[in-house]
Amino acid sequence: MTSPSSSGAAAWDATRLARLADRIEELFGTAVVVDRSADDASVDLVPRQGACRLYWVELGDGLVLGVGSRDCRWELGRGDEDLAFIEAVVEAVAAGGVWEFVGPDRAQVTVRLADGSQDRTTTGTGLRGWLPVPGWKRRARRVDYLPFA
């Protein structure tokens, strides 16, 4: 059973994130396809060729933000700073401030935020994806994504 305050916070999250998706549709029109679930619990931003895909999904008490071609993601809460982080990453991706290293069984996405700071996340697939491989990024393919428009 959820308490009234937690269900109110979830509704507020969904409203704020729905407004963010609306803003993306208004700003970029047909350059980005905004694919939403019926309740706005998940949103997938699929841009034109050469730009970076991103999505967010509501999962239980948190939100998952995914960026790039290999599902690199951040697992976040529902606090103000988490929602502000999602907004900052969406703005950075829309501006083309993202690059990805893609290697065998692993990938890393780096996002350059508006304040000049960088945040990155790495994902692996299968057992080999989580084993340490020194120097893997030197051998990986780097993808520099274009802005949405």
mmCIF file of C-alpha atoms in Angstrom:
data_model
loop_
_atom_site.group_PDB
_atom_site.id
_atom_site.type_symbol
_atom_site.label_atom_id
_atom_site.label_comp_id
_atom_site.label_asym_id
_atom_site.label_seq_id
_atom_site.Cartn_x
_atom_site.Cartn_y
_atom_site.Cartn_z
ATOM 1 C CA MET A 1 0.000 0.000 0.000
ATOM 2 C CA THR A 2 1.404 3.417 -0.900
ATOM 3 C CA SER A 3 1.219 6.421 1.343
ATOM 4 C CA PRO A 4 -0.520 9.561 0.007
ATOM 5 C CA SER A 5 2.760 11.465 -0.094
ATOM 6 C CA SER A 6 4.532 8.835 -2.187
ATOM 7 C CA SER A 7 1.682 8.569 -4.703
ATOM 8 C CA GLY A 8 1.575 12.383 -4.909
ATOM 9 C CA ALA A 9 5.307 12.432 -5.619
ATOM 10 C CA ALA A 10 4.855 9.835 -8.380
ATOM 11 C CA ALA A 11 2.122 11.924 -10.012
ATOM 12 C CA TRP A 12 4.351 14.995 -9.792
ATOM 13 C CA ASP A 13 7.253 13.063 -11.369
ATOM 14 C CA ALA A 14 5.073 11.889 -14.226
ATOM 15 C CA THR A 15 3.753 15.412 -14.794
ATOM 16 C CA ARG A 16 7.225 16.941 -14.832
ATOM 17 C CA LEU A 17 8.565 14.262 -17.161
ATOM 18 C CA ALA A 18 5.503 14.514 -19.418
ATOM 19 C CA ARG A 19 6.128 18.276 -19.713
ATOM 20 C CA LEU A 20 9.753 17.528 -20.635
ATOM 21 C CA ALA A 21 8.584 15.179 -23.428
ATOM 22 C CA ASP A 22 6.105 17.848 -24.586
ATOM 23 C CA ARG A 23 8.917 20.408 -24.706
ATOM 24 C CA ILE A 24 11.074 18.072 -26.825
ATOM 25 C CA GLU A 25 8.178 17.581 -29.279
ATOM 26 C CA GLU A 26 7.616 21.348 -29.500
ATOM 27 C CA LEU A 27 11.299 22.203 -29.954
ATOM 28 C CA PHE A 28 12.283 19.517 -32.451
ATOM 29 C CA GLY A 29 9.058 18.537 -34.220
ATOM 30 C CA THR A 30 9.636 15.723 -36.682
ATOM 31 C CA ALA A 31 13.392 15.542 -35.986
ATOM 32 C CA VAL A 32 12.570 13.387 -32.931
ATOM 33 C CA VAL A 33 9.885 10.739 -32.534
ATOM 34 C CA VAL A 34 8.560 10.828 -28.956
ATOM 35 C CA ASP A 35 7.150 7.383 -28.192
ATOM 36 C CA ARG A 36 5.187 7.388 -24.900
ATOM 37 C CA SER A 37 3.369 4.786 -22.885
ATOM 38 C CA ALA A 38 -0.304 5.555 -22.241
ATOM 39 C CA ASP A 39 0.416 6.770 -18.693
ATOM 40 C CA ASP A 40 3.687 8.580 -19.547
ATOM 41 C CA ALA A 41 5.552 6.100 -17.296
ATOM 42 C CA SER A 42 8.000 5.509 -20.122
ATOM 43 C CA VAL A 43 9.191 7.800 -22.886
ATOM 44 C CA ASP A 44 11.525 6.897 -25.747
ATOM 45 C CA LEU A 45 13.109 9.734 -27.762
ATOM 46 C CA VAL A 46 14.150 8.406 -31.168
ATOM 47 C CA PRO A 47 15.986 11.127 -33.119
ATOM 48 C CA ARG A 48 17.008 11.448 -36.737
ATOM 49 C CA GLN A 49 19.979 9.505 -38.086
ATOM 50 C CA GLY A 50 23.238 10.385 -36.329
ATOM 51 C CA ALA A 51 21.697 11.760 -33.136
ATOM 52 C CA CYS A 52 21.543 9.854 -29.853
ATOM 53 C CA ARG A 53 18.520 7.866 -28.672
ATOM 54 C CA LEU A 54 17.434 8.246 -25.089
ATOM 55 C CA TYR A 55 14.620 7.005 -22.867
ATOM 56 C CA TRP A 56 13.330 7.080 -19.342
ATOM 57 C CA VAL A 57 11.193 4.471 -17.608
ATOM 58 C CA GLU A 58 9.419 4.438 -14.275
ATOM 59 C CA LEU A 59 10.396 1.286 -12.361
ATOM 60 C CA GLY A 60 9.008 0.827 -8.880
ATOM 61 C CA ASP A 61 10.274 3.625 -6.650
ATOM 62 C CA GLY A 62 12.788 4.899 -9.195
ATOM 63 C CA LEU A 63 13.478 6.024 -12.709
ATOM 64 C CA VAL A 64 15.874 4.575 -15.256
ATOM 65 C CA LEU A 65 17.474 6.921 -17.786
ATOM 66 C CA GLY A 66 19.035 5.218 -20.804
ATOM 67 C CA VAL A 67 21.295 6.828 -23.395
ATOM 68 C CA GLY A 68 23.059 5.557 -26.508
ATOM 69 C CA SER A 69 23.014 2.540 -28.754
ATOM 70 C CA ARG A 70 23.958 -0.077 -26.144
ATOM 71 C CA ASP A 71 21.525 0.768 -23.325
ATOM 72 C CA CYS A 72 23.945 2.582 -21.026
ATOM 73 C CA ARG A 73 21.798 3.780 -18.160
ATOM 74 C CA TRP A 74 21.526 5.539 -14.845
ATOM 75 C CA GLU A 75 19.245 4.177 -12.111
ATOM 76 C CA LEU A 76 17.794 7.155 -10.269
ATOM 77 C CA GLY A 77 15.378 7.961 -7.485
ATOM 78 C CA ARG A 78 12.485 10.393 -7.679
ATOM 79 C CA GLY A 79 14.008 13.345 -5.889
ATOM 80 C CA ASP A 80 14.298 16.845 -7.296
ATOM 81 C CA GLU A 81 17.984 16.322 -8.098
ATOM 82 C CA ASP A 82 17.190 13.103 -9.988
ATOM 83 C CA LEU A 83 14.557 14.837 -12.113
ATOM 84 C CA ALA A 84 16.883 17.801 -12.665
ATOM 85 C CA PHE A 85 19.582 15.331 -13.796
ATOM 86 C CA ILE A 86 17.199 13.771 -16.341
ATOM 87 C CA GLU A 87 16.332 17.239 -17.676
ATOM 88 C CA ALA A 88 20.042 18.179 -17.877
ATOM 89 C CA VAL A 89 20.914 14.963 -19.744
ATOM 90 C CA VAL A 90 18.008 15.421 -22.180
ATOM 91 C CA GLU A 91 19.212 18.974 -22.911
ATOM 92 C CA ALA A 92 22.805 17.770 -23.398
ATOM 93 C CA VAL A 93 21.779 14.920 -25.706
ATOM 94 C CA ALA A 94 19.524 17.257 -27.714
ATOM 95 C CA ALA A 95 22.469 19.644 -28.118
ATOM 96 C CA GLY A 96 24.795 16.854 -29.295
ATOM 97 C CA GLY A 97 26.882 16.826 -26.126
ATOM 98 C CA VAL A 98 27.206 13.060 -25.927
ATOM 99 C CA TRP A 99 29.662 10.446 -27.144
ATOM 100 C CA GLU A 100 29.857 6.707 -26.737
ATOM 101 C CA PHE A 101 32.640 4.134 -26.743
ATOM 102 C CA VAL A 102 31.385 0.815 -28.125
ATOM 103 C CA GLY A 103 33.504 -2.276 -27.681
ATOM 104 C CA PRO A 104 32.988 -6.017 -27.505
ATOM 105 C CA ASP A 105 30.537 -6.777 -24.687
ATOM 106 C CA ARG A 106 30.630 -3.244 -23.222
ATOM 107 C CA ALA A 107 29.889 0.410 -23.876
ATOM 108 C CA GLN A 108 30.382 3.726 -22.111
ATOM 109 C CA VAL A 109 28.365 6.914 -22.642
ATOM 110 C CA THR A 110 29.654 10.335 -21.613
ATOM 111 C CA VAL A 111 27.352 13.349 -21.479
ATOM 112 C CA ARG A 112 28.651 16.935 -21.367
ATOM 113 C CA LEU A 113 26.167 18.926 -19.287
ATOM 114 C CA ALA A 114 25.367 22.623 -19.785
ATOM 115 C CA ASP A 115 27.591 23.627 -16.838
ATOM 116 C CA GLY A 116 30.601 21.984 -18.547
ATOM 117 C CA SER A 117 30.729 18.975 -16.226
ATOM 118 C CA GLN A 118 30.632 15.443 -17.589
ATOM 119 C CA ASP A 119 28.784 12.398 -16.358
ATOM 120 C CA ARG A 120 29.311 8.884 -17.670
ATOM 121 C CA THR A 121 27.929 5.431 -17.268
ATOM 122 C CA THR A 122 29.191 2.077 -18.497
ATOM 123 C CA THR A 123 27.317 -1.104 -19.241
ATOM 124 C CA GLY A 124 28.404 -4.617 -20.014
ATOM 125 C CA THR A 125 26.684 -7.580 -21.591
ATOM 126 C CA GLY A 126 27.276 -11.139 -20.540
ATOM 127 C CA LEU A 127 30.054 -12.226 -18.226
ATOM 128 C CA ARG A 128 32.835 -10.858 -20.444
ATOM 129 C CA GLY A 129 31.252 -7.427 -20.345
ATOM 130 C CA TRP A 130 31.883 -7.155 -16.614
ATOM 131 C CA LEU A 131 35.416 -8.532 -16.530
ATOM 132 C CA PRO A 132 38.159 -5.892 -16.392
ATOM 133 C CA VAL A 133 39.807 -5.329 -19.772
ATOM 134 C CA PRO A 134 42.584 -2.743 -19.519
ATOM 135 C CA GLY A 135 42.665 -0.370 -22.462
ATOM 136 C CA TRP A 136 39.352 -1.469 -23.966
ATOM 137 C CA LYS A 137 38.384 2.118 -24.843
ATOM 138 C CA ARG A 138 41.540 2.558 -26.985
ATOM 139 C CA ARG A 139 40.330 -0.332 -29.134
ATOM 140 C CA ALA A 140 36.652 0.614 -29.009
ATOM 141 C CA ARG A 141 34.760 2.548 -31.673
ATOM 142 C CA ARG A 142 33.955 6.121 -30.618
ATOM 143 C CA VAL A 143 30.614 7.548 -31.717
ATOM 144 C CA ASP A 144 30.135 11.343 -31.505
ATOM 145 C CA TYR A 145 26.416 12.038 -31.716
ATOM 146 C CA LEU A 146 24.848 14.955 -33.592
ATOM 147 C CA PRO A 147 22.323 17.401 -32.120
ATOM 148 C CA PHE A 148 18.622 16.578 -32.525
ATOM 149 C CA ALA A 149 18.078 19.354 -35.090
#
